[in-house]
Structure formats: structure tokens, C-alpha cells
Amino acid sequence: MRKTLTSAVAALGLAGSVLVITEPTAAAAPSAAQSCYGGAVSYSTTVGYWPTGSAYARTSSACADINVKPNTTITVATCWKSGGCNAWRTISGGTWGVAATDVKDGTDYFLIFAASSSSGLVAD
């Protein structure tokens, strides 16, 4: 995800261990995942690609990746207006998955699906 500061805390369970948690910096809040997914838009297709017609979607500055949350498990690839497509990726229904990684802001693209019908959310 774009402009993300991710932290993980592991509990070791050792006797006498001390865990110190500090306030997050302004750069860390709000969470980048919430910021990215907060700009998600609905998609729906019965023709095997989105957006339909001759339109393209355009990446925003909210996410570094193109993320898809399909209603049912789908296999998807991302194709670029400039030409070419990335590899097929399977994303489980009801979960966020990455359709393309490290995509520049303002990049025009469309999604193609291995099935003709798909719906859900896209965050880019």
C-alpha cells in the first residue's frame, strides 16, 4: 500500500519482559489501509472486464497498489492503457487482494476477469 507506515508488535511471553508502546507519529495516522480502502469504488461487470465500454480507471495517490475486494472468488489481471497486462491473480471473495503492485499515480488501466461476471470494490 502507498505511503504506508506499518508496524508489528510480537508478544514473546517471557517473564520479566517489558513492552514499551509509543504514540504513533502524525505520518502514521490515519492508517494507510483505511485511507486507501476508504476511497474504494464499486465495480460490476457481466462482460469480463471493468470498467466496461472504452473507459479506463485511473490510479489515485491513495494506494500504491490496485486492490480488489470481490464479492465472490475471482481470477483477475490488470491491463494498462499503454499496453500489456500483468499475471493472473486469484482473490478470495469478501477479502482485499492485490491485482497489481507498485503502480504509479495517474496510470490508466482496466481489470479483466477469468469469468464474465464479477462485482465488488476497487481501491487504487
CSV table of C-alpha atoms in Angstrom, one decimal:
chain,number,residue,atom,x,y,z
A,1,MET,CA,0.0,0.0,0.0
A,2,ARG,CA,1.1,3.5,-0.8
A,3,LYS,CA,2.6,5.8,1.7
A,4,THR,CA,2.2,3.3,4.4
A,5,LEU,CA,3.9,3.1,7.8
A,6,THR,CA,3.3,-0.4,9.1
A,7,SER,CA,4.3,-1.7,12.5
A,8,ALA,CA,4.0,-5.1,14.1
A,9,VAL,CA,4.3,-6.0,17.8
A,10,ALA,CA,5.3,-9.5,18.8
A,11,ALA,CA,4.4,-10.8,22.2
A,12,LEU,CA,7.3,-13.0,23.4
A,13,GLY,CA,5.7,-14.2,26.7
A,14,LEU,CA,8.9,-14.1,28.6
A,15,ALA,CA,8.8,-13.5,32.3
A,16,GLY,CA,10.0,-10.0,33.2
A,17,SER,CA,9.8,-8.7,29.7
A,18,VAL,CA,8.8,-5.1,29.2
A,19,LEU,CA,6.9,-3.9,26.2
A,20,VAL,CA,7.0,-0.2,25.5
A,21,ILE,CA,4.5,1.3,23.1
A,22,THR,CA,4.9,4.9,22.0
A,23,GLU,CA,2.5,7.3,20.4
A,24,PRO,CA,2.4,7.0,16.6
A,25,THR,CA,3.7,9.9,14.7
A,26,ALA,CA,1.4,12.1,12.7
A,27,ALA,CA,2.7,10.4,9.5
A,28,ALA,CA,1.5,7.1,10.7
A,29,ALA,CA,-2.1,8.1,11.3
A,30,PRO,CA,-4.6,7.5,9.9
A,31,SER,CA,-3.8,4.0,8.8
A,32,ALA,CA,-2.8,3.9,5.2
A,33,ALA,CA,-5.0,0.8,4.7
A,34,GLN,CA,-8.1,2.8,5.9
A,35,SER,CA,-7.0,5.7,3.7
A,36,CYS,CA,-6.6,3.5,0.6
A,37,TYR,CA,-9.7,1.4,1.1
A,38,GLY,CA,-11.7,4.5,2.1
A,39,GLY,CA,-11.5,5.7,-1.5
A,40,ALA,CA,-12.8,2.3,-2.9
A,41,VAL,CA,-15.4,2.4,-5.6
A,42,SER,CA,-17.9,-0.3,-6.5
A,43,TYR,CA,-17.4,-2.3,-9.7
A,44,SER,CA,-19.7,-4.6,-11.5
A,45,THR,CA,-19.4,-6.4,-14.9
A,46,THR,CA,-21.1,-9.0,-16.9
A,47,VAL,CA,-18.7,-8.8,-19.8
A,48,GLY,CA,-15.5,-9.9,-18.2
A,49,TYR,CA,-13.7,-6.6,-17.8
A,50,TRP,CA,-14.1,-3.3,-15.8
A,51,PRO,CA,-14.6,-0.5,-16.4
A,52,THR,CA,-16.9,-1.5,-19.3
A,53,GLY,CA,-17.1,0.2,-22.7
A,54,SER,CA,-13.9,2.0,-23.8
A,55,ALA,CA,-13.3,3.7,-20.4
A,56,TYR,CA,-10.2,3.3,-18.2
A,57,ALA,CA,-9.8,3.5,-14.5
A,58,ARG,CA,-7.0,5.8,-13.2
A,59,THR,CA,-4.9,5.2,-10.1
A,60,SER,CA,-5.1,7.8,-7.3
A,61,SER,CA,-2.4,8.8,-4.8
A,62,ALA,CA,-4.2,6.9,-2.1
A,63,CYS,CA,-2.8,3.4,-2.8
A,64,ALA,CA,0.5,2.1,-4.2
A,65,ASP,CA,-1.3,-1.0,-5.5
A,66,ILE,CA,-4.6,-1.8,-7.3
A,67,ASN,CA,-6.6,-3.6,-4.7
A,68,VAL,CA,-9.8,-5.6,-5.4
A,69,LYS,CA,-12.4,-6.9,-2.9
A,70,PRO,CA,-14.7,-9.2,-5.0
A,71,ASN,CA,-18.0,-10.4,-3.7
A,72,THR,CA,-17.0,-14.0,-4.8
A,73,THR,CA,-13.6,-15.5,-5.5
A,74,ILE,CA,-12.3,-14.3,-8.9
A,75,THR,CA,-9.2,-14.5,-11.0
A,76,VAL,CA,-8.2,-11.1,-12.3
A,77,ALA,CA,-5.4,-9.4,-14.3
A,78,THR,CA,-4.7,-5.7,-14.7
A,79,CYS,CA,-4.1,-4.3,-18.2
A,80,TRP,CA,-2.6,-0.9,-19.0
A,81,LYS,CA,-3.7,1.7,-21.4
A,82,SER,CA,-0.1,1.9,-22.5
A,83,GLY,CA,-0.2,-1.8,-23.4
A,84,GLY,CA,0.3,-5.2,-21.8
A,85,CYS,CA,-1.2,-7.0,-18.8
A,86,ASN,CA,0.2,-8.4,-15.6
A,87,ALA,CA,-0.2,-12.0,-14.5
A,88,TRP,CA,-3.5,-13.5,-13.4
A,89,ARG,CA,-4.1,-13.4,-9.6
A,90,THR,CA,-6.9,-15.2,-7.7
A,91,ILE,CA,-8.5,-13.2,-5.0
A,92,SER,CA,-10.9,-14.8,-2.4
A,93,GLY,CA,-14.4,-13.4,-2.2
A,94,GLY,CA,-15.0,-10.9,0.6
A,95,THR,CA,-11.3,-10.2,1.1
A,96,TRP,CA,-9.0,-7.5,-0.2
A,97,GLY,CA,-6.4,-8.7,-2.6
A,98,VAL,CA,-3.7,-7.1,-4.8
A,99,ALA,CA,-4.4,-7.1,-8.5
A,100,ALA,CA,-1.3,-5.0,-9.3
A,101,THR,CA,1.6,-3.8,-7.2
A,102,ASP,CA,3.7,-0.6,-7.2
A,103,VAL,CA,1.6,1.3,-9.7
A,104,LYS,CA,2.3,5.0,-10.4
A,105,ASP,CA,-0.3,7.6,-9.6
A,106,GLY,CA,-2.4,8.6,-12.6
A,107,THR,CA,-1.9,5.3,-14.5
A,108,ASP,CA,-4.8,4.3,-16.7
A,109,TYR,CA,-5.8,0.6,-16.5
A,110,PHE,CA,-8.7,-1.9,-16.7
A,111,LEU,CA,-9.3,-5.2,-15.0
A,112,ILE,CA,-10.1,-8.4,-16.8
A,113,PHE,CA,-11.7,-11.4,-15.1
A,114,ALA,CA,-11.5,-15.1,-15.9
A,115,ALA,CA,-15.3,-15.2,-15.6
A,116,SER,CA,-17.7,-12.9,-17.4
A,117,SER,CA,-19.4,-11.7,-14.2
A,118,SER,CA,-17.8,-10.1,-11.2
A,119,SER,CA,-18.7,-7.4,-8.7
A,120,GLY,CA,-17.1,-5.9,-5.6
A,121,LEU,CA,-14.8,-3.0,-4.7
A,122,VAL,CA,-11.7,-1.5,-6.2
A,123,ALA,CA,-9.2,0.7,-4.4
A,124,ASP,CA,-6.4,2.2,-6.4
